[in-house]
Amino acid sequence: MRTQVAIVGGGPAGLMLGRLLELRGIESVILEARDRGYVQQRVRAGVLEQATMDLMDEVGLGERMHAEGLVHEGVELRFAGESHRIALKELTGRAITIYGQQEVVKDLIGARLASGLPLYFEVSDVEVDVAGRVAFTHQDERHVLEADVIAGCDGFHGVCRPAIADVLTVYEREYPFGWMGILAEAAPSSDELIYAHHERGFALASLRSPRITRMYLQCEPGEEPWEDEAIWDELDRRFGMAVNRGPIFEKGVTPMRSFVVEPMQHERLFLAGDAAHIVPPTGAKGLNTAMADVYLLAHALEAFYQGDGSGLEAYSRVALERVWRVQHFSWWMTAMLHRFGSDDDFGLKLQLSQLRFTTTSVAQATALAENYAGMPFRATW
Ligand code: FAD
Ligand code: DHB
């Protein structure tokens, strides 16, 4: 088998890259380890930055997002028992949209299959080599795919990053806590997202629709999800109000980590999204950063097929500039909002001071808003 771009991983990064290439007349094959149902049901991110929304429009897939997504022009920071609004739109001209990652994935898979382009689910034993060959098993048959370029979009636990581990430098930070996330059949308790600082730990109120609540609680990193009642009681405490309750239909604990590898490319293998970097979810940046990577990579590939390889050469350097901005913001939000130890009262006082400053200084609020609503995607090098 031969193609121009072999895409390993059918998550948001791989699927969006496939779509961007399709629209540029560049061939690709997408290989995904899981089945379609699993990929479409996997509950993860919910916040789309302005640039991600614009990208969905650009690739002709914005219709359902506009119909079902909820545009938010601000977010709330809650601390010391009071809420303070950060007016994203007013401060930056940009907004965010609440639209589940699995909805983005459904839209992208639907478009790929409608175009009749190759997307193989349930592949196994994927092996990549940097000369541009990908070996894999599909329906009990072993195949070798030869490509000009391999896009490693296979997430944090994939095979592409390990294949070039020898040439990579890892930058990493683990946090001494995780997030317990729930989805519940309950009306959201607030019109806008609430990021709550509390001496018992961080809490986040989000939503998926006017009837579905999404909430998170800071917890121990490897903890089993608590009983429903215990979760609701703790949410009430941390938000300082009685949140709307309803049947919980999804619960999970996410570890918190900052992680970057450099460079994001070696020979013909290019890493994008979680394969190359992870952020703690506090800034809602993971999905959006994956989109920023593939936007740049698609433009660099377009230039390459027009005879200009400079974009591919610059890919890692240019992508990493944005990646590190996002890393800093996610770390900063995490550090400002979480309890780092029940005895760390000095840290707590610093956080409260930083939160007050952020909600009273227009300059500081604007800095948060710019980062949260997201930097424009870049396709120049
Ligand atoms: P993935 O989504 O991990 O996709 C990689 C794909 O590759 C997967 O489908 C996987 O099955 C496949 N794969 C793996 N190995 C192989 C292999 N060997 N061969 C073929 N395929 C393979 N981000 C935000 O922006 N906002 C949020 O609000 C947010 N909340 C989050 C909440 C949770 C609970 C979690 C876990 C993450 C959250 N994130 C959030 C992060 C976001 O979900 C990820 O950054 C995003 O999924 C990255 O997309 P990706 O395509 O790079 O990787
Ligand atoms: C959601 C997740 C996040 O990580 C975040 O910062 C905000 C919202 C969510 O799943 O809705």
XYZ file of N, CA, C and O and ligand atoms in Angstrom, residues 8-14 31-34 39 42-47 101 123 126 153-159 214 216 254 272-275 281 284-288 290, ligand 1:
221
model
N -1.303 7.984 11.962
C -1.488 6.969 13.005
C -2.305 7.607 14.123
O -1.846 8.569 14.763
N -3.529 7.103 14.343
C -4.395 7.653 15.391
C -5.579 8.393 14.797
O -5.419 9.319 14.008
N -6.768 7.948 15.151
C -7.999 8.585 14.670
C -8.708 9.321 15.788
O -9.926 9.214 15.942
N -7.958 10.066 16.578
C -8.552 10.996 17.549
C -8.742 12.338 16.861
O -8.661 12.425 15.627
N -8.992 13.393 17.626
C -9.219 14.704 17.012
C -8.062 15.149 16.116
O -8.300 15.663 15.019
N -6.812 14.918 16.536
C -5.670 15.387 15.738
C -5.612 14.650 14.405
O -5.544 15.276 13.339
N -5.657 13.324 14.434
C -5.527 12.543 13.204
C -6.678 12.789 12.250
O -6.482 12.937 11.033
N -5.107 5.263 10.497
C -5.125 3.981 11.208
C -5.523 4.221 12.652
O -4.872 5.009 13.345
N -6.570 3.573 13.115
C -7.053 3.780 14.483
C -7.135 2.434 15.220
O -7.705 1.471 14.692
N -6.602 2.405 16.431
C -6.527 1.150 17.184
C -7.904 0.672 17.684
O -8.162 -0.521 17.758
N -8.784 1.611 18.018
C -10.074 1.233 18.625
C -11.167 1.112 17.578
O -10.977 1.484 16.433
N -14.377 5.190 19.985
C -13.786 6.517 19.738
C -14.859 7.602 19.841
O -14.615 8.689 20.369
N -15.947 8.151 23.732
C -14.939 8.489 24.748
C -15.155 9.928 25.240
O -15.026 10.883 24.474
N -15.496 10.075 26.525
C -15.821 11.404 27.066
C -14.556 12.111 27.495
O -13.805 11.610 28.319
N -14.322 13.265 26.922
C -13.120 14.026 27.267
C -13.431 15.515 27.269
O -14.289 15.949 27.979
N -12.719 16.244 26.435
C -12.792 17.699 26.486
C -14.175 18.241 26.124
O -14.973 17.557 25.482
N -14.405 19.490 26.508
C -15.670 20.114 26.172
C -15.576 21.554 25.706
O -16.555 22.121 25.241
N -14.402 22.146 25.827
C -14.272 23.573 25.521
C -13.509 23.763 24.211
O -12.356 23.356 24.098
N -15.886 16.859 22.853
C -14.867 16.341 21.938
C -15.414 15.193 21.105
O -15.107 15.058 19.930
N -7.080 -1.440 14.121
C -5.783 -1.950 13.665
C -4.977 -2.332 14.906
O -5.202 -1.799 15.993
N 0.828 -1.961 15.488
C 1.326 -0.907 14.592
C 2.805 -0.674 14.878
O 3.220 -0.530 16.023
N -0.275 10.806 15.412
C -1.398 11.465 16.110
C -2.036 10.456 17.056
O -3.255 10.425 17.220
N -1.212 9.588 17.650
C -1.753 8.445 18.392
C -1.786 8.650 19.898
O -1.798 7.678 20.657
N -1.827 9.911 20.320
C -2.085 10.200 21.724
C -0.912 9.867 22.630
O 0.162 9.457 22.179
N -1.150 10.036 23.928
C -0.059 9.911 24.901
C 0.461 8.479 24.992
O 1.640 8.254 25.263
N -0.428 7.484 24.788
C -0.020 6.083 24.969
C 0.249 5.371 23.646
O 0.250 4.146 23.592
N 0.475 6.131 22.595
C 0.662 5.534 21.277
C 2.071 4.988 21.057
O 2.885 4.904 21.983
N 2.339 4.595 19.799
C 3.629 3.958 19.481
C 4.601 4.909 18.769
O 5.783 4.597 18.633
N -21.584 18.826 33.584
C -20.271 18.203 33.646
C -19.529 18.889 34.791
O -19.418 20.126 34.784
N -16.173 18.656 37.842
C -14.912 18.026 38.245
C -14.561 18.480 39.659
O -14.839 19.617 40.053
N -9.017 11.502 36.318
C -7.964 11.820 35.350
C -6.706 12.254 36.093
O -6.798 13.137 36.950
N 1.994 15.019 16.583
C 1.011 16.094 16.771
C 0.062 15.719 17.907
O -0.256 14.544 18.097
N -0.398 16.715 18.650
C -1.369 16.494 19.728
C -0.750 15.802 20.928
O 0.445 15.945 21.219
N -1.587 15.005 21.620
C -1.157 14.361 22.871
C 0.034 13.417 22.677
O 0.688 13.052 23.655
N 0.324 13.008 21.469
C 1.507 12.172 21.231
C 2.775 12.926 21.617
O 3.773 12.322 21.998
N -5.713 19.657 32.709
C -6.895 20.149 32.000
C -7.414 21.522 32.446
O -8.367 22.037 31.860
N -8.195 23.935 29.778
C -9.002 23.396 28.667
C -8.255 23.487 27.335
O -8.804 23.903 26.324
N -6.993 23.103 27.336
C -6.146 23.340 26.165
C -5.782 22.118 25.327
O -5.288 22.261 24.207
N -5.960 20.896 25.854
C -5.414 19.712 25.172
C -5.931 19.532 23.753
O -5.163 19.459 22.792
N -7.229 19.481 23.608
C -7.841 19.292 22.299
C -7.469 20.446 21.359
O -7.141 20.251 20.190
N -7.548 21.645 21.898
C -7.289 22.833 21.082
C -5.846 22.871 20.583
O -5.571 23.278 19.455
N -3.963 20.247 20.084
C -3.860 19.205 19.059
C -4.312 19.777 17.705
O -3.690 19.540 16.665
P -6.216 11.258 21.395
O -7.538 11.869 21.571
O -5.630 10.505 22.537
O -6.291 10.342 20.122
C -5.295 9.396 19.798
C -5.930 8.260 19.048
O -4.918 7.348 18.666
C -6.921 7.485 19.895
O -8.135 7.363 19.201
C -6.247 6.133 20.131
O -7.176 5.091 20.236
C -5.374 6.022 18.906
N -4.196 5.169 19.063
C -3.418 4.996 20.166
N -2.420 4.143 19.896
C -2.560 3.775 18.594
C -1.833 2.913 17.742
N -0.759 2.261 18.167
N -2.251 2.768 16.476
C -3.340 3.435 16.019
N -4.081 4.266 16.801
C -3.690 4.438 18.069
N -8.671 19.132 26.281
C -9.242 20.336 26.052
O -8.819 21.048 25.132
N -10.304 20.788 26.786
C -10.826 20.047 27.768
O -11.819 20.477 28.342
C -10.247 18.765 28.073
N -10.759 17.962 29.020
C -10.269 16.699 29.152
C -10.865 15.869 30.059
C -10.403 14.559 30.197
C -11.089 13.666 31.212
C -9.298 14.088 29.407
C -8.792 12.670 29.566
C -8.709 14.919 28.506
C -9.176 16.221 28.357
N -8.619 17.082 27.437
C -9.152 18.324 27.264
C -7.530 16.666 26.594
C -7.996 16.212 25.236
O -9.013 15.250 25.375
C -6.796 15.654 24.450
O -5.774 16.630 24.456
C -7.158 15.284 23.024
O -7.926 14.103 23.008
C -5.911 15.082 22.172
O -6.252 14.593 20.900
P -5.263 13.656 20.116
O -5.955 13.350 18.830
O -3.910 14.233 20.087
O -5.122 12.343 21.012
